[in-house]
Amino acid sequence: MEGPELVNSLRQLVISFEPYLRNASSYEQAQEVLLNLEAHDENFHRYQFVSQLRAKIDESLGGLIEDEFERFSMSQGSDVASDQKTVVQKVTDRVLKSREFENLTHYLRTNVSQAAQTLQNNFEQEFGSGRHGPDFEDVRDKRHSNEMDANMSFSSSYPGSLMFMNQDQAQKLAEELDPHRSLEDRQCSLHTLCSLAPLDVVASDQWSDIRRGLLAALEDPDLNLATKSLKFIAQGFSTVTSQTKELYLLLVDYLVDLCKKNLSRLKNGVDVRKSEHIRIIRSFRLLNEFQLIVPSYWIRCPEILVEQVIESTLKLFSMQHVSTVASSVTNIPMTALHLMALIDPKAMWFNKWMHGSYSRIPLLQKLDGQKKIIENAVKHCLEFTASRKIPFDLMSDISDTLSRVSNSDGHRMHYTRHEMDYIYFIHSLNLLGKLLCHKEGRKFFPIKVKDISEPISITKFLCSLIQLIVDPGNLVTVKYNPVSQQFDPGILVTDMLKVLCIHHDVTILCKDEVTNTLLSPISHWLDDEDTGGHACPESAYLHIADILAQLAASSQGRQHLLYGEGQDRFTRTKSSAAHIIADFAKKAINYDLPGDFAAPPSTIVTGSFVYICRQLYNTCEGLLAMNAYELHTTLAEALNEVSRELDMASTPTPGSDSGSDIDDPKKLSIWSDTLKDNLLNFAATPKGVLLLQQTHTMPECVSYMYSRYRNKLQVSKCEKFGYGTMVSQLAATAAGMVALRQSGFIQSIINNTWTVLECGLDDSPVFHGKIWAVEPVYKDAHKQLINLLKVLTSYAAVYEVLHEQPLPSHENYTFRQMPNTVIELIDRLVFVDKDIKIHSLFNYEQSHVFGLRMFGIIMSCLDTFLLIQSQYKIQEMLLSCQEANSINDRDIILDMLSFERNYILVKTYLIGGPSERVIPPRSISEDSSVSFPYPLFSTYPVPREYVPNVAGRSAMKQENELSHFLHETKNSVYESDWMERCRKTFGHLLETKPEQAKGHVMQELLEKVLESATNKQDEMTFPLITYSDEPPGTDSSLRSFNLTPVQELGVKIAVRYGMHLKLLNSGSDASENLTHLLKQCGHYLQQQQRGGSYSTLRFLRTKTYPGFDWFASTIFLLMNGNLDRSWRFLYQFSMLIASGYLWLPRLHRSVHMPTGLMTSGILPVFSSTGHNVELVLQSEFPLIYSAFRMSGYNVAQICENWLRQCFWNYLDWMDIVHYICVCILMGIDYQVYMCVAILKHMQQDILQHLQEQDLIIFLKEEPLRGFRVGEHLNFMKQLEKKFRKTILSDMQNISKP
C-alpha cells in the first residue's frame, strides 16, 4: 500500500463518497454516514483500497493472532476461571498492545496521509469534470439541476451551489435578521433560512446572533414574519439531534415571554380570530407536536439534551397569572397548561414522556422542583369536584349560543374561560392519572395545596374524583350531545380509575375508603336511604360496575373486594365490598331492592354487577366467600323465568301489554344470554361445576358456550384466556360430558381432528401438498390431540361415551367418510386392523400413530384402560398387529407404529411406580450404540427386561420407634391424647427413617388408628350398617352378587402387582380372596345406595360402582392378602369421613348424600379435594396455578386421576402406603396437602412443559419421579397450620357442595 497504486485506490474510494455527501443534510450526518460506510454501501468490500488494507492486515498481524490463540488454548484451564472476558476479547487486547500493530498503524498513517495530500494538491486534475466517465456526469448534472430548481431564491441571493453554509453567509443572515433592519430584509433573510438545513444554522458560530433575530421575529407584530420563524423551527424539528435542543429552547423562551404578556389578557377566553391568539395557539401546537415525537428519539440523545428539554418545558408549564382583582368569571388562575390543554386535552405529551424510563426518571426529578404544576392540577381537580361546574359551552343550555361562533367549516372559533377551565381539568386528570401509575409518581402525595389546610393524600384525592361518578349533583340534569360524551366527567374519571386498575400495582385503589365511596349509591339503595331527592343515573351505576370489574380482574383487587383492607385471606366479613355487591346483584335479579325513590335497575345495570360477582366466583377463594348467597340458584331461576317470557313473547296473546322494556323480545334474549354467560362461569372451578349441574341449566349454558366458541368470540372483556379451562372442568364430570356432546362441541373437535389428519368435508382441489411431518405427531395434529385429551382424560367422561358402545362395523370405508363421535374416531384411528381400514386413510401411519398416542395417554387412567380392554380387547388387537408386523414370525419390524404398540402393551400390562417397572421409549435413541435396547414381543407376558427386580418383604419383624409406641400403648388407644402422640411418632419416623415405615408396623398402625377414631363420635360421619358375618359363601345375596368385567380384569392386574411386589404368596388364592373382598364391599355398599334407573347418566345407571375399587385392593395388598383383616378394616373405616375421599365407591349413589348431590354423579374427591387444591395453589403457588390456566387443563382433573387409583402407576408402593396412612392418621385434609406438595415438587417440569405445550401429556403419562411423602411431610404440616380451618371444615361438610 504505497505509491501510485495507493493513490488510485484511495481516489476510487473518495469518488464513491459523493452521493452520500450530497444526500446528507448536515455535516454531522455526512460524518456519520462515512464512518458507517460498510453498512450503507453494498460494494464496500469490492473497493481496491479495502482489499489492499485487508491483505496488509493479514500479512502483518495474521501470524501474531494465530500464536495468541494457540497460547490461550494451552493455558485455558487457568485463565477461564479468573477472567470473564471472551477469547476474542483477550486476543484482541493483546494484539492491539503489540509492537507489530504499532508498526502497522504508523506505516498506514504515513502512506495514506501522503496519498491524501497528493489527491488534495491535484484536486481539479483528480476530481474535475470528465474524470468519472459520462454516466457519472449525467447523474451529477441532473442532481445539480434539481437542487437549483428547489432552491431558486437561495441561489439568487447567494450565487453558486453550496452544500454547507459558510461563515460569511451566516454572518450576513444574522445581520439581516436584526430587529432594526427593514421588514423586507428580515423577510428575505427568513426565507433564506428556511431554504437551509436548520441544524447547520444552529451549528454555525453566528447562531447566538441568528437566535436573537429569530426570537425578535417571533415576537414581531407582523404575523407573516412570525409564521416564517415558526416554519424554520418546525423544519428543525423534522430530525432530532443535539442541535434540535437549541430550537426547542428558542420556542420555549418565546412562549415564556408570550405567556408573561398575554396570560392576563386571556381571562375571558381564547378567540382564534384575533391575531395574538392565533400566534399563541400555533406556537403551542408546534411545541406539542415536537413533544409527541421526541420520545421516539430520546435514546439517541445525550442525557443533557433530555434534561434541558424537560426542565425548560416544566418552567413554561409552571407559569400562571393570578389576578389581584376579583373576577366575575372564575377564581382559577390562568396557567400555560390551560393553553396546552386546548391542543392536547388528554395530556398525551405527558403520557409519552412517562412511558420510558429514559425520560420518566429525569421528568419526575425535575417535577420535584416544579411541584407547582402538580399542586395546581390537584387543586383544580378538587375545586371542580366540589363545585360540579362543568363547561357551559359543552353541557348546558348556553352551548347553543356559543357554538354559533364558528367558521364556515363548523370549527370552533371561540373558547370561553369556563371551557378552558374544564379542558384544563381534563388535562390535569389525565396528567395525575398517569403520575399515579408509577411508584415514584405516587411519592408526590400527600401534597400540600394552597388554601387547603391538610395535605391531600392519594386516597382523599381519588375519593373526591369518585364523587363525580356517585354524586354527580346538577350534572344529572344536563342533556349533552353524543359528540361531547367523551368529555363527560364521569367517563373521564372512570377511564382514569380503570387504567389504575389495569396497572400492576393497584394498592392505591385497594382501600376501604375508596371502595366504600364507589359503593355508596349501592349501600344507600340496600339500606333504603334517601340520597337527597334523586337517585344516581343509570350511567353512574355502569361506571361503578366497570371500575369494580376491572379491579376484580387482578389478584390484589379481587382479594381486597373479598376481604377488605388489611384483612387476612379467608377471613369472612359481611362488610367487605364483595358481600355488598353480591347482595345488591341478588336483590336486583329478584326485583327485591328496597326504596320507592328509584325505579328498579335495568337488566344492563344488573348484569354489570352480576359480572363483578362472576369475576369473583370463577375463582376458588371467591366462590368460598360468596357461596352463601347461592347466586347460581338465583341466576337459574331468573333464566327459567326469562325462558318462559320468551316463549310467551313468541306467541303473543290479545290484550297483552308489550310496552315494558323487559317485555321486548330482543332485550329478553340479551338478558337470557347474560344469565347463561354468568351461570357458565361457575364451571371455572370444580365446586362451581357441581353448583352449575345442580341448577339443571348446564346443557343450555354449554350450548351458549359452544355458539360463542364457534364464532370465535372473546370470553369476556376482562378474561385473558379462552374456554379451555371451562371445557376441561366440564369434561371431568359425566354430566358435563353429556352436555358437551349434546351441544356439538365434541363433534366439532373430532371433525377438526379428522380435517387435520386426513381431509375436510369440501372437495376443493389442493394445489399445494401438505408438508411431510418429521415428528410422529406434528404441530397441527398436536393441537388437536391436546383438545381431545382435555375432554377424554376423565374416567367419568370416557364412560359416558364408550360404555356399552360397540365398535362400528362397516363393510366399506370411504376417504371422505368423516367420523362424528368418539367411538367412530377410535374405530378409524386406533383399531386399524383390517386392510379396508388401512386403505381408507390418506395418511395411514401418521393417523394410526395419532390414534395410538391418544389411546396410550387416556389409558394412563387405569379405570379407562380396564373399560377399553374389557369391551374392545385392545391388548389382543395390538399383539396381533405386532405379530403381523414381524419377519418370518420372529423379528418385529422397527417402525413408529411398532414402537407405539409396544409402549401401550408394556404400559397396560405392568403396574408400578417409577422404580417398579420399565416403560420403553417411543422412538429410537440416537445416543445409544444399540438403536432400541428393549425387545419387542407379540405375546404376553412381557419380557423380563421390562420387569425390574423388587425386594420382597422381610420375614423378620421390624423394630422401630413407631412399633415400640404401638406396643407400649396398645391398651390406651382410647385415651384423648393417644392420636396426637401417634401423629408425632409417625411423623418423626416418616421424616427421618421412611424406609422403616412399612410392612407389619403399617398394618398395626392403621388398625390402631381406626380403633381409636371409631370410638369418638365426632370422627364418625356415616352410620355403620349391620352386615352379615356369616362365613364366606353362605350368604345367598352375596353369592348372587357378580363383579363387572371391569372389576374382574382389575382383580387380575391387582394380584399381578401384588405378586410383583412379593406381597402375595399365591396368585390363585389371592385372586379368589380379592374377588370375595370386592363382592363383600360391593354388596355392603349397595345396601346404602339409591336406585339409578331415574338418571340419564350412564355413570349412575349401573347397579354397582362403574370403576374398579383401587382403595380396597390397596388395603388387600397392604394386609398381605388377608381377607378377614382387610374386610374388617374396610367395614370399620366406612364410618369415617376419610372413607368418602379415599374410598371412591363409598359414596357412589349413596343414601348419605343429598339427592341433588347424589344425582350429579360428581364425587367429593373432585368437587372438594380438587377444588381445595386449586384454592391453595392460587394462594401459595400462583405460577403453577397460572400454568394450568394457560394450558387449558385443570388441577382438579389430574388430582382426581391420581386419587381415583390411589397413585398406582405414579408412586412406588411404599409411598402409596405412606399416603394412605397420612390421610387417615393426620386428617383427610392431608389429601389436599399431598397433591399440593406433588405439584410443588413438579413446578419446574410443569413450567417447562407449559412452554412445550404438552403439559396434559406429561402429567398423565409421567410417574412422580423423586417424590417421597416423608420428605414433604413438614411442608404439608405448614399448609395444615395455614389452611386446615378452611379446608377441613369444607371436606367434613360432605353433604353440601
PDB file of N, CA and C in Angstrom, residues 392-403:
ATOM      1  N   PHE A 392     -70.062  25.237  30.388  1.00  0.00           N
ATOM      2  CA  PHE A 392     -71.374  25.600  29.890  1.00  0.00           C
ATOM      3  C   PHE A 392     -71.463  25.403  28.384  1.00  0.00           C
ATOM      4  N   ASP A 393     -70.358  25.616  27.689  1.00  0.00           N
ATOM      5  CA  ASP A 393     -70.414  25.530  26.229  1.00  0.00           C
ATOM      6  C   ASP A 393     -70.578  24.099  25.758  1.00  0.00           C
ATOM      7  N   LEU A 394     -70.288  23.126  26.600  1.00  0.00           N
ATOM      8  CA  LEU A 394     -70.411  21.738  26.192  1.00  0.00           C
ATOM      9  C   LEU A 394     -71.650  21.088  26.759  1.00  0.00           C
ATOM     10  N   MET A 395     -72.053  21.463  27.963  1.00  0.00           N
ATOM     11  CA  MET A 395     -73.066  20.684  28.662  1.00  0.00           C
ATOM     12  C   MET A 395     -74.159  21.527  29.302  1.00  0.00           C
ATOM     13  N   SER A 396     -74.456  22.652  28.760  1.00  0.00           N
ATOM     14  CA  SER A 396     -75.551  23.439  29.322  1.00  0.00           C
ATOM     15  C   SER A 396     -76.317  24.116  28.208  1.00  0.00           C
ATOM     16  N   ASP A 397     -77.319  24.834  28.591  1.00  0.00           N
ATOM     17  CA  ASP A 397     -78.161  25.461  27.580  1.00  0.00           C
ATOM     18  C   ASP A 397     -77.454  26.611  26.881  1.00  0.00           C
ATOM     19  N   ILE A 398     -76.316  27.075  27.391  1.00  0.00           N
ATOM     20  CA  ILE A 398     -75.591  28.160  26.732  1.00  0.00           C
ATOM     21  C   ILE A 398     -74.805  27.646  25.531  1.00  0.00           C
ATOM     22  N   SER A 399     -74.618  26.335  25.431  1.00  0.00           N
ATOM     23  CA  SER A 399     -73.772  25.784  24.381  1.00  0.00           C
ATOM     24  C   SER A 399     -74.289  26.134  23.001  1.00  0.00           C
ATOM     25  N   ASP A 400     -75.599  26.189  22.841  1.00  0.00           N
ATOM     26  CA  ASP A 400     -76.146  26.518  21.522  1.00  0.00           C
ATOM     27  C   ASP A 400     -75.737  27.919  21.088  1.00  0.00           C
ATOM     28  N   THR A 401     -75.741  28.840  22.024  1.00  0.00           N
ATOM     29  CA  THR A 401     -75.383  30.214  21.690  1.00  0.00           C
ATOM     30  C   THR A 401     -73.916  30.321  21.297  1.00  0.00           C
ATOM     31  N   LEU A 402     -73.048  29.726  22.122  1.00  0.00           N
ATOM     32  CA  LEU A 402     -71.613  29.851  21.867  1.00  0.00           C
ATOM     33  C   LEU A 402     -71.174  29.040  20.670  1.00  0.00           C
ATOM     34  N   SER A 403     -71.849  27.954  20.379  1.00  0.00           N
ATOM     35  CA  SER A 403     -71.433  27.131  19.257  1.00  0.00           C
ATOM     36  C   SER A 403     -71.657  27.824  17.931  1.00  0.00           C
TER      37      SER A 403
END
